[in-house]
mmCIF file of C-alpha atoms and ligand atoms in Angstrom:
data_model
loop_
_atom_site.group_PDB
_atom_site.id
_atom_site.type_symbol
_atom_site.label_atom_id
_atom_site.label_comp_id
_atom_site.label_asym_id
_atom_site.label_seq_id
_atom_site.Cartn_x
_atom_site.Cartn_y
_atom_site.Cartn_z
ATOM 1 C CA MET A 663 -45.636 -22.485 -22.569
ATOM 2 C CA LYS A 664 -46.210 -20.640 -25.861
ATOM 3 C CA PRO A 665 -43.071 -19.330 -27.602
ATOM 4 C CA THR A 666 -44.615 -15.849 -27.690
ATOM 5 C CA VAL A 667 -44.586 -15.553 -23.898
ATOM 6 C CA SER A 668 -41.985 -13.072 -22.600
ATOM 7 C CA PRO A 669 -38.716 -14.370 -21.088
ATOM 8 C CA GLN A 670 -39.725 -12.840 -17.737
ATOM 9 C CA THR A 671 -42.934 -14.891 -17.654
ATOM 10 C CA ALA A 672 -41.170 -18.023 -18.903
ATOM 11 C CA ALA A 673 -38.586 -17.673 -16.107
ATOM 12 C CA ALA A 674 -41.127 -16.880 -13.354
ATOM 13 C CA GLN A 675 -43.087 -20.037 -14.096
ATOM 14 C CA ALA A 676 -40.108 -22.192 -15.151
ATOM 15 C CA LEU A 677 -41.978 -22.702 -18.449
ATOM 16 C CA GLY A 678 -45.188 -23.512 -16.583
ATOM 17 C CA LYS A 679 -44.267 -27.126 -15.723
ATOM 18 C CA ILE A 680 -46.336 -28.619 -12.917
ATOM 19 C CA ASP A 681 -46.256 -31.844 -10.926
ATOM 20 C CA PRO A 682 -48.588 -33.969 -13.099
ATOM 21 C CA VAL A 683 -50.135 -36.227 -10.431
ATOM 22 C CA PRO A 684 -51.076 -33.915 -7.506
ATOM 23 C CA LYS A 685 -51.056 -30.896 -9.863
ATOM 24 C CA GLY A 686 -48.505 -29.109 -7.688
ATOM 25 C CA VAL A 687 -47.332 -25.788 -9.131
ATOM 26 C CA VAL A 688 -43.714 -26.863 -8.618
ATOM 27 C CA PRO A 689 -42.398 -29.853 -10.571
ATOM 28 C CA PRO A 690 -40.910 -32.628 -8.408
ATOM 29 C CA LEU A 691 -37.239 -33.392 -7.951
ATOM 30 C CA HIS A 692 -36.326 -36.481 -9.993
ATOM 31 C CA LEU A 693 -33.572 -38.488 -8.331
ATOM 32 C CA ALA A 694 -33.650 -41.851 -10.169
ATOM 33 C CA THR A 695 -30.317 -42.935 -11.631
ATOM 34 C CA THR A 696 -31.794 -45.579 -13.954
ATOM 35 C CA TYR A 697 -35.007 -46.104 -15.960
ATOM 36 C CA ILE A 698 -37.189 -49.092 -16.906
ATOM 37 C CA ARG A 699 -36.491 -50.603 -20.295
ATOM 38 C CA ASP A 700 -39.386 -51.355 -22.668
ATOM 39 C CA PRO A 701 -40.387 -55.051 -23.095
ATOM 40 C CA ASP A 702 -38.950 -54.864 -26.619
ATOM 41 C CA ASN A 703 -35.607 -53.823 -25.048
ATOM 42 C CA GLY A 704 -35.878 -50.203 -26.205
ATOM 43 C CA TYR A 705 -35.930 -46.938 -24.257
ATOM 44 C CA SER A 706 -38.890 -45.210 -25.877
ATOM 45 C CA ASN A 707 -39.042 -42.636 -23.028
ATOM 46 C CA GLY A 708 -35.654 -41.219 -23.998
ATOM 47 C CA PHE A 709 -34.202 -41.888 -20.527
ATOM 48 C CA VAL A 710 -31.562 -44.593 -20.142
ATOM 49 C CA TYR A 711 -29.204 -43.783 -17.276
ATOM 50 C CA GLY A 712 -28.589 -40.905 -14.863
ATOM 51 C CA ARG A 713 -25.254 -39.766 -16.277
ATOM 52 C CA PRO A 714 -26.703 -38.479 -19.545
ATOM 53 C CA ASP A 715 -30.414 -38.370 -18.607
ATOM 54 C CA ASN A 716 -32.251 -36.615 -15.785
ATOM 55 C CA GLU A 717 -35.689 -35.017 -16.008
ATOM 56 C CA THR A 718 -35.031 -32.232 -13.475
ATOM 57 C CA THR A 719 -31.802 -31.316 -15.235
ATOM 58 C CA ARG A 720 -33.599 -31.338 -18.592
ATOM 59 C CA GLU A 721 -36.395 -29.112 -17.268
ATOM 60 C CA CYS A 722 -33.837 -26.619 -16.027
ATOM 61 C CA GLU A 723 -31.991 -26.778 -19.368
ATOM 62 C CA ALA A 724 -35.245 -26.039 -21.185
ATOM 63 C CA VAL A 725 -35.779 -22.878 -19.121
ATOM 64 C CA LEU A 726 -32.261 -21.617 -19.799
ATOM 65 C CA ALA A 727 -32.484 -22.481 -23.524
ATOM 66 C CA ARG A 728 -35.674 -20.432 -23.711
ATOM 67 C CA LEU A 729 -34.040 -17.434 -22.011
ATOM 68 C CA GLU A 730 -30.950 -17.614 -24.248
ATOM 69 C CA LYS A 731 -33.072 -18.211 -27.378
ATOM 70 C CA ALA A 732 -30.948 -21.307 -27.954
ATOM 71 C CA GLU A 733 -32.548 -23.279 -30.774
ATOM 72 C CA ALA A 734 -30.338 -26.330 -30.202
ATOM 73 C CA GLY A 735 -30.923 -26.282 -26.433
ATOM 74 C CA ALA A 736 -28.811 -26.073 -23.302
ATOM 75 C CA LEU A 737 -26.583 -28.465 -21.380
ATOM 76 C CA LEU A 738 -25.926 -28.177 -17.657
ATOM 77 C CA PHE A 739 -22.611 -29.129 -16.091
ATOM 78 C CA GLY A 740 -21.266 -29.548 -12.557
ATOM 79 C CA SER A 741 -19.577 -26.118 -12.751
ATOM 80 C CA GLY A 742 -18.941 -23.244 -15.118
ATOM 81 C CA SER A 743 -15.393 -24.503 -15.537
ATOM 82 C CA ALA A 744 -16.624 -27.981 -16.540
ATOM 83 C CA ALA A 745 -18.911 -26.346 -19.117
ATOM 84 C CA ALA A 746 -16.145 -24.133 -20.521
ATOM 85 C CA THR A 747 -13.521 -26.855 -20.747
ATOM 86 C CA ALA A 748 -16.023 -29.189 -22.474
ATOM 87 C CA VAL A 749 -16.106 -26.691 -25.364
ATOM 88 C CA PHE A 750 -12.315 -26.826 -25.749
ATOM 89 C CA GLN A 751 -12.252 -30.594 -25.341
ATOM 90 C CA ALA A 752 -14.739 -30.915 -28.200
ATOM 91 C CA LEU A 753 -12.144 -29.386 -30.539
ATOM 92 C CA SER A 754 -9.586 -31.573 -32.329
ATOM 93 C CA PRO A 755 -5.839 -31.801 -31.722
ATOM 94 C CA GLY A 756 -4.066 -29.197 -33.877
ATOM 95 C CA ASP A 757 -6.911 -26.685 -33.676
ATOM 96 C CA HIS A 758 -6.122 -23.067 -32.897
ATOM 97 C CA VAL A 759 -8.107 -20.983 -30.393
ATOM 98 C CA VAL A 760 -8.229 -17.219 -29.947
ATOM 99 C CA ALA A 761 -9.278 -16.073 -26.462
ATOM 100 C CA SER A 762 -9.784 -12.778 -24.633
ATOM 101 C CA LYS A 763 -6.794 -11.622 -22.546
ATOM 102 C CA VAL A 764 -9.140 -10.323 -19.875
ATOM 103 C CA MET A 765 -11.258 -13.256 -18.790
ATOM 104 C CA TYR A 766 -12.041 -15.458 -15.803
ATOM 105 C CA TRP A 767 -8.530 -16.088 -14.501
ATOM 106 C CA ALA A 768 -8.814 -19.832 -13.783
ATOM 107 C CA LEU A 769 -10.017 -20.542 -17.322
ATOM 108 C CA ARG A 770 -7.199 -18.380 -18.706
ATOM 109 C CA ASN A 771 -4.771 -20.454 -16.588
ATOM 110 C CA TRP A 772 -6.325 -23.680 -17.887
ATOM 111 C CA LEU A 773 -5.885 -22.457 -21.450
ATOM 112 C CA MET A 774 -2.282 -21.475 -20.731
ATOM 113 C CA THR A 775 -1.294 -24.691 -18.963
ATOM 114 C CA GLU A 776 -3.644 -27.546 -19.924
ATOM 115 C CA ALA A 777 -4.975 -26.799 -23.406
ATOM 116 C CA ALA A 778 -1.672 -27.772 -25.028
ATOM 117 C CA ARG A 779 -2.089 -31.279 -23.573
ATOM 118 C CA TRP A 780 -5.252 -31.549 -25.710
ATOM 119 C CA GLY A 781 -3.223 -30.512 -28.768
ATOM 120 C CA LEU A 782 -4.676 -26.998 -28.876
ATOM 121 C CA SER A 783 -2.733 -23.802 -29.455
ATOM 122 C CA VAL A 784 -4.101 -20.591 -27.957
ATOM 123 C CA THR A 785 -3.536 -16.929 -28.815
ATOM 124 C CA PHE A 786 -4.662 -14.356 -26.256
ATOM 125 C CA VAL A 787 -5.843 -11.025 -27.553
ATOM 126 C CA GLU A 788 -7.523 -7.824 -26.333
ATOM 127 C CA SER A 789 -10.814 -8.883 -27.871
ATOM 128 C CA ASP A 790 -12.378 -5.434 -27.469
ATOM 129 C CA ASP A 791 -9.851 -4.322 -30.119
ATOM 130 C CA LEU A 792 -11.434 -5.705 -33.290
ATOM 131 C CA SER A 793 -8.370 -5.175 -35.481
ATOM 132 C CA ALA A 794 -6.280 -7.157 -32.974
ATOM 133 C CA LEU A 795 -8.930 -9.878 -33.022
ATOM 134 C CA ARG A 796 -8.945 -9.894 -36.835
ATOM 135 C CA ALA A 797 -5.149 -10.180 -36.884
ATOM 136 C CA ALA A 798 -5.154 -13.052 -34.366
ATOM 137 C CA VAL A 799 -7.468 -15.452 -36.214
ATOM 138 C CA GLN A 800 -5.821 -17.831 -38.669
ATOM 139 C CA PRO A 801 -8.299 -18.702 -41.438
ATOM 140 C CA GLY A 802 -8.733 -22.451 -41.694
ATOM 141 C CA LYS A 803 -6.716 -23.149 -38.518
ATOM 142 C CA THR A 804 -8.618 -21.166 -35.897
ATOM 143 C CA LYS A 805 -11.658 -23.192 -34.929
ATOM 144 C CA LEU A 806 -12.872 -21.250 -31.911
ATOM 145 C CA VAL A 807 -12.910 -17.643 -30.748
ATOM 146 C CA TRP A 808 -13.664 -17.394 -27.012
ATOM 147 C CA ILE A 809 -14.719 -14.075 -25.561
ATOM 148 C CA GLU A 810 -16.058 -12.962 -22.208
ATOM 149 C CA THR A 811 -18.174 -9.808 -22.066
ATOM 150 C CA PRO A 812 -18.340 -7.888 -19.761
ATOM 151 C CA SER A 813 -15.020 -9.464 -18.832
ATOM 152 C CA ASN A 814 -13.881 -10.168 -15.342
ATOM 153 C CA PRO A 815 -12.561 -8.076 -13.515
ATOM 154 C CA LEU A 816 -12.019 -4.987 -15.752
ATOM 155 C CA TRP A 817 -15.482 -5.255 -17.362
ATOM 156 C CA THR A 818 -14.120 -4.773 -20.862
ATOM 157 C CA ILE A 819 -16.779 -5.051 -23.537
ATOM 158 C CA THR A 820 -16.348 -7.027 -26.739
ATOM 159 C CA ASP A 821 -18.658 -6.380 -29.677
ATOM 160 C CA ILE A 822 -20.308 -9.790 -30.045
ATOM 161 C CA ALA A 823 -21.745 -9.248 -33.537
ATOM 162 C CA ALA A 824 -18.393 -8.018 -34.879
ATOM 163 C CA ALA A 825 -16.482 -10.857 -33.174
ATOM 164 C CA ALA A 826 -18.923 -13.370 -34.708
ATOM 165 C CA GLU A 827 -18.316 -11.939 -38.159
ATOM 166 C CA ILE A 828 -14.543 -12.157 -37.701
ATOM 167 C CA ALA A 829 -14.730 -15.725 -36.362
ATOM 168 C CA HIS A 830 -17.073 -16.937 -39.098
ATOM 169 C CA ALA A 831 -15.019 -15.329 -41.887
ATOM 170 C CA ALA A 832 -12.048 -17.389 -40.639
ATOM 171 C CA GLY A 833 -14.111 -20.597 -40.465
ATOM 172 C CA ALA A 834 -14.255 -20.541 -36.660
ATOM 173 C CA ARG A 835 -17.087 -20.580 -34.120
ATOM 174 C CA LEU A 836 -17.690 -17.868 -31.551
ATOM 175 C CA ALA A 837 -18.277 -18.821 -27.908
ATOM 176 C CA VAL A 838 -19.254 -16.178 -25.349
ATOM 177 C CA ASP A 839 -18.892 -16.400 -21.571
ATOM 178 C CA SER A 840 -21.988 -14.378 -20.710
ATOM 179 C CA THR A 841 -21.940 -15.033 -16.964
ATOM 180 C CA CYS A 842 -21.934 -11.361 -16.025
ATOM 181 C CA ALA A 843 -24.477 -10.191 -18.617
ATOM 182 C CA SER A 844 -26.868 -13.151 -18.265
ATOM 183 C CA PRO A 845 -29.843 -13.418 -20.638
ATOM 184 C CA VAL A 846 -31.387 -10.468 -18.797
ATOM 185 C CA HIS A 847 -28.974 -8.050 -20.495
ATOM 186 C CA THR A 848 -27.619 -9.911 -23.550
ATOM 187 C CA THR A 849 -28.562 -12.904 -25.681
ATOM 188 C CA PRO A 850 -25.320 -13.561 -27.625
ATOM 189 C CA LEU A 851 -26.863 -16.218 -29.893
ATOM 190 C CA THR A 852 -29.150 -13.569 -31.386
ATOM 191 C CA LEU A 853 -26.060 -11.463 -32.144
ATOM 192 C CA GLY A 854 -24.342 -14.228 -34.117
ATOM 193 C CA ALA A 855 -22.529 -16.240 -31.413
ATOM 194 C CA ASP A 856 -22.585 -20.027 -31.738
ATOM 195 C CA ILE A 857 -22.204 -21.056 -28.096
ATOM 196 C CA VAL A 858 -23.022 -19.251 -24.855
ATOM 197 C CA MET A 859 -21.442 -20.313 -21.589
ATOM 198 C CA HIS A 860 -22.490 -19.456 -18.034
ATOM 199 C CA SER A 861 -21.089 -20.026 -14.639
ATOM 200 C CA ALA A 862 -24.606 -20.698 -13.333
ATOM 201 C CA THR A 863 -23.037 -20.555 -9.874
ATOM 202 C CA LYS A 864 -23.429 -16.804 -10.245
ATOM 203 C CA VAL A 865 -26.519 -14.710 -11.002
ATOM 204 C CA LEU A 866 -28.527 -17.446 -12.771
ATOM 205 C CA ASN A 867 -28.840 -19.223 -9.450
ATOM 206 C CA GLY A 868 -28.248 -16.069 -7.450
ATOM 207 C CA HIS A 869 -28.183 -17.471 -3.912
ATOM 208 C CA SER A 870 -24.556 -18.635 -3.525
ATOM 209 C CA ASP A 871 -25.671 -22.191 -2.801
ATOM 210 C CA VAL A 872 -25.149 -24.049 -6.110
ATOM 211 C CA VAL A 873 -22.036 -24.650 -8.206
ATOM 212 C CA ALA A 874 -23.170 -25.161 -11.800
ATOM 213 C CA GLY A 875 -22.322 -24.381 -15.397
ATOM 214 C CA ALA A 876 -24.221 -24.176 -18.666
ATOM 215 C CA LEU A 877 -23.743 -24.149 -22.408
ATOM 216 C CA CYS A 878 -26.370 -23.074 -24.922
ATOM 217 C CA ALA A 879 -26.098 -23.534 -28.676
ATOM 218 C CA ARG A 880 -27.590 -21.947 -31.737
ATOM 219 C CA GLN A 881 -27.224 -24.959 -34.040
ATOM 220 C CA ASP A 882 -27.654 -28.643 -33.422
ATOM 221 C CA ASP A 883 -24.555 -29.576 -35.403
ATOM 222 C CA ASP A 884 -21.492 -31.846 -35.150
ATOM 223 C CA PHE A 885 -19.777 -29.540 -32.683
ATOM 224 C CA TRP A 886 -22.765 -29.490 -30.317
ATOM 225 C CA ASN A 887 -22.875 -33.302 -30.546
ATOM 226 C CA ALA A 888 -19.163 -33.452 -29.757
ATOM 227 C CA ILE A 889 -19.810 -31.347 -26.629
ATOM 228 C CA LYS A 890 -22.621 -33.721 -25.607
ATOM 229 C CA THR A 891 -20.207 -36.626 -26.069
ATOM 230 C CA VAL A 892 -17.656 -34.917 -23.798
ATOM 231 C CA ARG A 893 -20.281 -34.379 -21.090
ATOM 232 C CA ARG A 894 -21.575 -37.932 -21.345
ATOM 233 C CA GLY A 895 -18.106 -39.463 -21.429
ATOM 234 C CA GLN A 896 -16.700 -37.446 -18.570
ATOM 235 C CA GLY A 897 -19.846 -37.545 -16.458
ATOM 236 C CA GLY A 898 -19.955 -33.782 -16.136
ATOM 237 C CA ILE A 899 -23.758 -33.431 -15.912
ATOM 238 C CA LEU A 900 -25.246 -31.272 -13.159
ATOM 239 C CA GLY A 901 -26.932 -33.332 -10.432
ATOM 240 C CA PRO A 902 -30.734 -33.123 -10.080
ATOM 241 C CA PHE A 903 -30.748 -31.402 -6.690
ATOM 242 C CA GLU A 904 -28.500 -28.606 -7.954
ATOM 243 C CA ALA A 905 -30.610 -28.360 -11.126
ATOM 244 C CA TYR A 906 -33.729 -28.041 -8.967
ATOM 245 C CA LEU A 907 -32.185 -25.225 -6.925
ATOM 246 C CA LEU A 908 -30.918 -23.534 -10.065
ATOM 247 C CA MET A 909 -34.374 -23.647 -11.627
ATOM 248 C CA ARG A 910 -35.821 -22.126 -8.461
ATOM 249 C CA GLY A 911 -33.193 -19.392 -8.599
ATOM 250 C CA MET A 912 -33.937 -18.618 -12.246
ATOM 251 C CA ARG A 913 -37.597 -17.945 -11.430
ATOM 252 C CA THR A 914 -36.496 -14.646 -9.862
ATOM 253 C CA LEU A 915 -33.580 -13.940 -12.229
ATOM 254 C CA PHE A 916 -35.100 -10.906 -13.908
ATOM 255 C CA VAL A 917 -36.193 -9.065 -10.773
ATOM 256 C CA ARG A 918 -32.902 -9.793 -9.039
ATOM 257 C CA GLN A 919 -30.666 -8.825 -11.903
ATOM 258 C CA GLU A 920 -32.586 -5.715 -12.918
ATOM 259 C CA ARG A 921 -32.408 -4.453 -9.329
ATOM 260 C CA GLN A 922 -28.750 -5.506 -8.884
ATOM 261 C CA SER A 923 -27.750 -3.777 -12.135
ATOM 262 C CA ALA A 924 -29.617 -0.579 -11.225
ATOM 263 C CA SER A 925 -27.833 -0.563 -7.856
ATOM 264 C CA ALA A 926 -24.445 -1.191 -9.531
ATOM 265 C CA MET A 927 -25.061 1.807 -11.814
ATOM 266 C CA ALA A 928 -25.991 4.042 -8.861
ATOM 267 C CA LEU A 929 -22.944 2.891 -6.895
ATOM 268 C CA ALA A 930 -20.636 3.426 -9.875
ATOM 269 C CA GLU A 931 -21.886 6.998 -10.243
ATOM 270 C CA ARG A 932 -21.528 7.795 -6.542
ATOM 271 C CA LEU A 933 -18.125 6.111 -6.143
ATOM 272 C CA GLN A 934 -16.697 8.125 -9.045
ATOM 273 C CA ALA A 935 -16.883 11.216 -6.887
ATOM 274 C CA HIS A 936 -15.299 9.565 -3.838
ATOM 275 C CA PRO A 937 -11.991 11.199 -2.836
ATOM 276 C CA HIS A 938 -10.292 7.832 -2.153
ATOM 277 C CA VAL A 939 -11.367 6.229 -5.451
ATOM 278 C CA ALA A 940 -9.023 6.754 -8.394
ATOM 279 C CA GLN A 941 -11.251 5.088 -11.015
ATOM 280 C CA VAL A 942 -14.501 3.186 -11.307
ATOM 281 C CA LEU A 943 -14.673 0.469 -13.960
ATOM 282 C CA TYR A 944 -18.270 -0.068 -15.049
ATOM 283 C CA PRO A 945 -19.600 -0.321 -18.625
ATOM 284 C CA GLY A 946 -22.665 1.761 -17.706
ATOM 285 C CA LEU A 947 -20.501 4.859 -17.211
ATOM 286 C CA PRO A 948 -20.268 6.984 -20.391
ATOM 287 C CA GLN A 949 -16.470 7.316 -20.014
ATOM 288 C CA HIS A 950 -15.951 3.506 -19.942
ATOM 289 C CA PRO A 951 -14.170 2.601 -23.220
ATOM 290 C CA GLY A 952 -16.770 -0.096 -23.983
ATOM 291 C CA HIS A 953 -19.802 2.011 -23.106
ATOM 292 C CA ASP A 954 -21.091 2.598 -26.650
ATOM 293 C CA VAL A 955 -20.880 -1.078 -27.588
ATOM 294 C CA ALA A 956 -22.410 -2.068 -24.235
ATOM 295 C CA ALA A 957 -25.282 0.378 -24.769
ATOM 296 C CA ARG A 958 -25.927 -1.325 -28.106
ATOM 297 C CA GLN A 959 -25.667 -4.989 -27.104
ATOM 298 C CA MET A 960 -26.911 -4.884 -23.488
ATOM 299 C CA THR A 961 -30.543 -4.157 -22.631
ATOM 300 C CA ASP A 962 -32.145 -3.052 -19.357
ATOM 301 C CA GLY A 963 -28.849 -2.301 -17.635
ATOM 302 C CA PHE A 964 -25.122 -2.975 -17.630
ATOM 303 C CA GLY A 965 -24.777 -5.742 -15.079
ATOM 304 C CA TYR A 966 -24.206 -6.185 -11.381
ATOM 305 C CA MET A 967 -20.388 -6.153 -11.460
ATOM 306 C CA LEU A 968 -18.076 -3.182 -11.086
ATOM 307 C CA SER A 969 -14.544 -2.592 -9.892
ATOM 308 C CA VAL A 970 -12.890 0.343 -8.178
ATOM 309 C CA ARG A 971 -9.228 1.329 -8.213
ATOM 310 C CA VAL A 972 -8.368 2.659 -4.780
ATOM 311 C CA ARG A 973 -6.080 5.673 -4.291
ATOM 312 C CA GLY A 974 -2.995 4.646 -2.326
ATOM 313 C CA GLY A 975 -2.363 1.378 -4.196
ATOM 314 C CA GLU A 976 -2.505 -2.261 -3.150
ATOM 315 C CA GLY A 977 -2.132 -1.667 0.602
ATOM 316 C CA ALA A 978 -5.023 0.794 0.672
ATOM 317 C CA ALA A 979 -7.193 -1.548 -1.407
ATOM 318 C CA ILE A 980 -6.590 -4.517 0.909
ATOM 319 C CA ALA A 981 -7.099 -2.296 3.975
ATOM 320 C CA THR A 982 -10.432 -1.106 2.530
ATOM 321 C CA ALA A 983 -11.651 -4.662 2.019
ATOM 322 C CA ALA A 984 -10.608 -5.420 5.596
ATOM 323 C CA GLN A 985 -12.939 -2.725 6.980
ATOM 324 C CA VAL A 986 -16.263 -3.562 5.309
ATOM 325 C CA GLU A 987 -19.180 -4.695 7.442
ATOM 326 C CA ILE A 988 -22.053 -5.181 4.981
ATOM 327 C CA TYR A 989 -20.111 -6.349 1.933
ATOM 328 C CA LYS A 990 -18.867 -9.911 2.424
ATOM 329 C CA ARG A 991 -15.144 -10.380 1.821
ATOM 330 C CA ALA A 992 -15.350 -13.409 -0.475
ATOM 331 C CA THR A 993 -14.732 -14.617 -3.973
ATOM 332 C CA SER A 994 -17.541 -15.308 -6.516
ATOM 333 C CA LEU A 995 -20.295 -13.000 -7.701
ATOM 334 C CA GLY A 996 -23.949 -12.670 -8.643
ATOM 335 C CA GLY A 997 -25.545 -13.604 -5.311
ATOM 336 C CA VAL A 998 -28.139 -11.653 -3.354
ATOM 337 C CA GLU A 999 -25.416 -10.620 -0.902
ATOM 338 C CA SER A 1000 -22.808 -8.078 -2.066
ATOM 339 C CA LEU A 1001 -19.217 -9.301 -2.213
ATOM 340 C CA ILE A 1002 -15.894 -7.477 -2.257
ATOM 341 C CA GLU A 1003 -12.569 -8.943 -3.320
ATOM 342 C CA HIS A 1004 -8.985 -7.884 -3.905
ATOM 343 C CA ARG A 1005 -8.559 -9.723 -7.211
ATOM 344 C CA ALA A 1006 -4.838 -9.373 -7.911
ATOM 345 C CA SER A 1007 -3.923 -11.435 -4.853
ATOM 346 C CA ILE A 1008 -6.145 -14.274 -6.141
ATOM 347 C CA GLU A 1009 -5.145 -14.084 -9.789
ATOM 348 C CA GLY A 1010 -1.386 -13.941 -9.170
ATOM 349 C CA ALA A 1011 1.433 -13.204 -11.611
ATOM 350 C CA GLY A 1012 0.514 -12.657 -15.256
ATOM 351 C CA SER A 1013 -2.925 -11.259 -14.430
ATOM 352 C CA PRO A 1014 -3.963 -8.057 -16.222
ATOM 353 C CA CYS A 1015 -5.708 -7.015 -12.981
ATOM 354 C CA PRO A 1016 -4.157 -3.908 -11.344
ATOM 355 C CA THR A 1017 -3.065 -4.395 -7.726
ATOM 356 C CA ASP A 1018 -5.167 -1.464 -6.474
ATOM 357 C CA LEU A 1019 -8.408 -2.996 -7.779
ATOM 358 C CA LEU A 1020 -11.328 -4.152 -5.642
ATOM 359 C CA ARG A 1021 -14.040 -6.132 -7.397
ATOM 360 C CA LEU A 1022 -17.595 -5.478 -6.212
ATOM 361 C CA SER A 1023 -20.494 -7.838 -6.825
ATOM 362 C CA THR A 1024 -23.722 -5.961 -6.175
ATOM 363 C CA GLY A 1025 -26.469 -7.809 -4.322
ATOM 364 C CA LEU A 1026 -29.940 -6.825 -3.181
ATOM 365 C CA GLU A 1027 -29.074 -4.573 -0.225
ATOM 366 C CA THR A 1028 -29.967 -0.894 -0.562
ATOM 367 C CA VAL A 1029 -27.564 1.371 -2.435
ATOM 368 C CA ASP A 1030 -27.313 3.662 0.597
ATOM 369 C CA ASP A 1031 -26.218 0.815 2.884
ATOM 370 C CA LEU A 1032 -23.656 -0.391 0.340
ATOM 371 C CA TYR A 1033 -22.298 3.072 -0.382
ATOM 372 C CA ASP A 1034 -22.061 3.966 3.319
ATOM 373 C CA ASP A 1035 -20.214 0.705 3.997
ATOM 374 C CA LEU A 1036 -17.649 1.408 1.261
ATOM 375 C CA ASP A 1037 -17.324 5.070 2.235
ATOM 376 C CA ARG A 1038 -16.623 4.100 5.851
ATOM 377 C CA ALA A 1039 -14.138 1.385 4.814
ATOM 378 C CA LEU A 1040 -12.308 3.702 2.380
ATOM 379 C CA THR A 1041 -12.119 6.437 5.017
ATOM 380 C CA LEU A 1042 -10.773 4.070 7.711
ATOM 381 C CA ALA A 1043 -8.224 2.599 5.256
ATOM 382 C CA HIS A 1044 -6.895 6.072 4.475
ATOM 383 C CA ARG A 1045 -6.505 7.280 8.092
HETATM 384 N N1 PLP B 2397 -16.710 -17.491 -15.943
HETATM 385 C C1 PLP B 2397 -16.779 -16.449 -15.115
HETATM 386 C C2 PLP B 2397 -16.979 -15.072 -15.693
HETATM 387 C C3 PLP B 2397 -16.631 -16.615 -13.733
HETATM 388 O O1 PLP B 2397 -16.686 -15.555 -12.918
HETATM 389 C C4 PLP B 2397 -16.431 -17.934 -13.222
HETATM 390 C C5 PLP B 2397 -16.257 -18.169 -11.774
HETATM 391 O O2 PLP B 2397 -15.976 -17.271 -11.013
HETATM 392 C C6 PLP B 2397 -16.365 -18.997 -14.119
HETATM 393 C C7 PLP B 2397 -16.520 -18.746 -15.476
HETATM 394 C C8 PLP B 2397 -16.137 -20.402 -13.635
HETATM 395 O O3 PLP B 2397 -17.322 -20.899 -13.089
HETATM 396 P P1 PLP B 2397 -17.400 -21.968 -11.903
HETATM 397 O O4 PLP B 2397 -16.787 -21.328 -10.693
HETATM 398 O O5 PLP B 2397 -18.860 -22.229 -11.775
HETATM 399 O O6 PLP B 2397 -16.622 -23.154 -12.342
#
């Protein structure tokens, strides 16, 4: 498919690949774990063995690389966490990392507990505060700045272009967890980031039936090769069936996410006026501290995730989640079904998440149904 074709068209047709023999409009699922060697002992096809090489996985990677404008390509992993940790494992012992304080809690825990075993030191910082970020990097020693924007579950916004400048001036790379923005709203590599990471389990797939992760890179350099070596060595590649489902999910990414983000915006506006809601956290709201940066670096909406702080504290928040009928009380995000979760009880001690916070992942139901469900649940919880 020509490079001039829009991302929406590229996604809808998964780059226009077809099944070459029967000319089916959907490419087949490739399951082979090994490939025939040439008579001269070579592998001129570029496929040797299933752990590094699978055609379905590569086709899916090509679609994502196109959407993220990733010149060096994309790599799929068995989960978002496998993708993220591969980036840290590609660093060298003694390297210093700066990471956002507000970020996916399990990765923050991994950085706090496991990264030291790889010889890494980590400084956590409020990455939306650029002077704090500037003060945290150690020129020559910091090799990676890791940010998540919008960041889970407070939806803080970090200025990607400014963070890239700070990282590069210190001799470090910038990696962005863009799970909640997705390439529909932000393409971090075009703003100066070096690596983009996704939990593809979320909106990229969008149907809550695949666990997957992805990395995309701007430059095909030593670091990207080191990440490939980690994936090959640890066997972290995404299986072909999951890649096939993920590619199917990405065909509808733009329509899903544009609708989900529009609904999240409408819900955020309506929930602000609710008597039992103390605060709505959503970067689309003008009073959100990251709104101006978000308006600059996000296009066509502000994402499908928002959080509400419930009047009456933790008990009222948990009681509200207990009363919903349309929202599903479950962890994760980005699927076609809306989810609600009391985050503090998952994240545990040390989390920056307030105890009165409910995280809302907005699906494809109507805004009226979702609002009525929350209104009813909030009212019952406050009886
Ligand atoms: N990053 C973000 C923002 C997430 O929400 C998650 C999962 O919830 C992850 C990374 C980890 O991804 P996975 O669950 O696919 O390992």
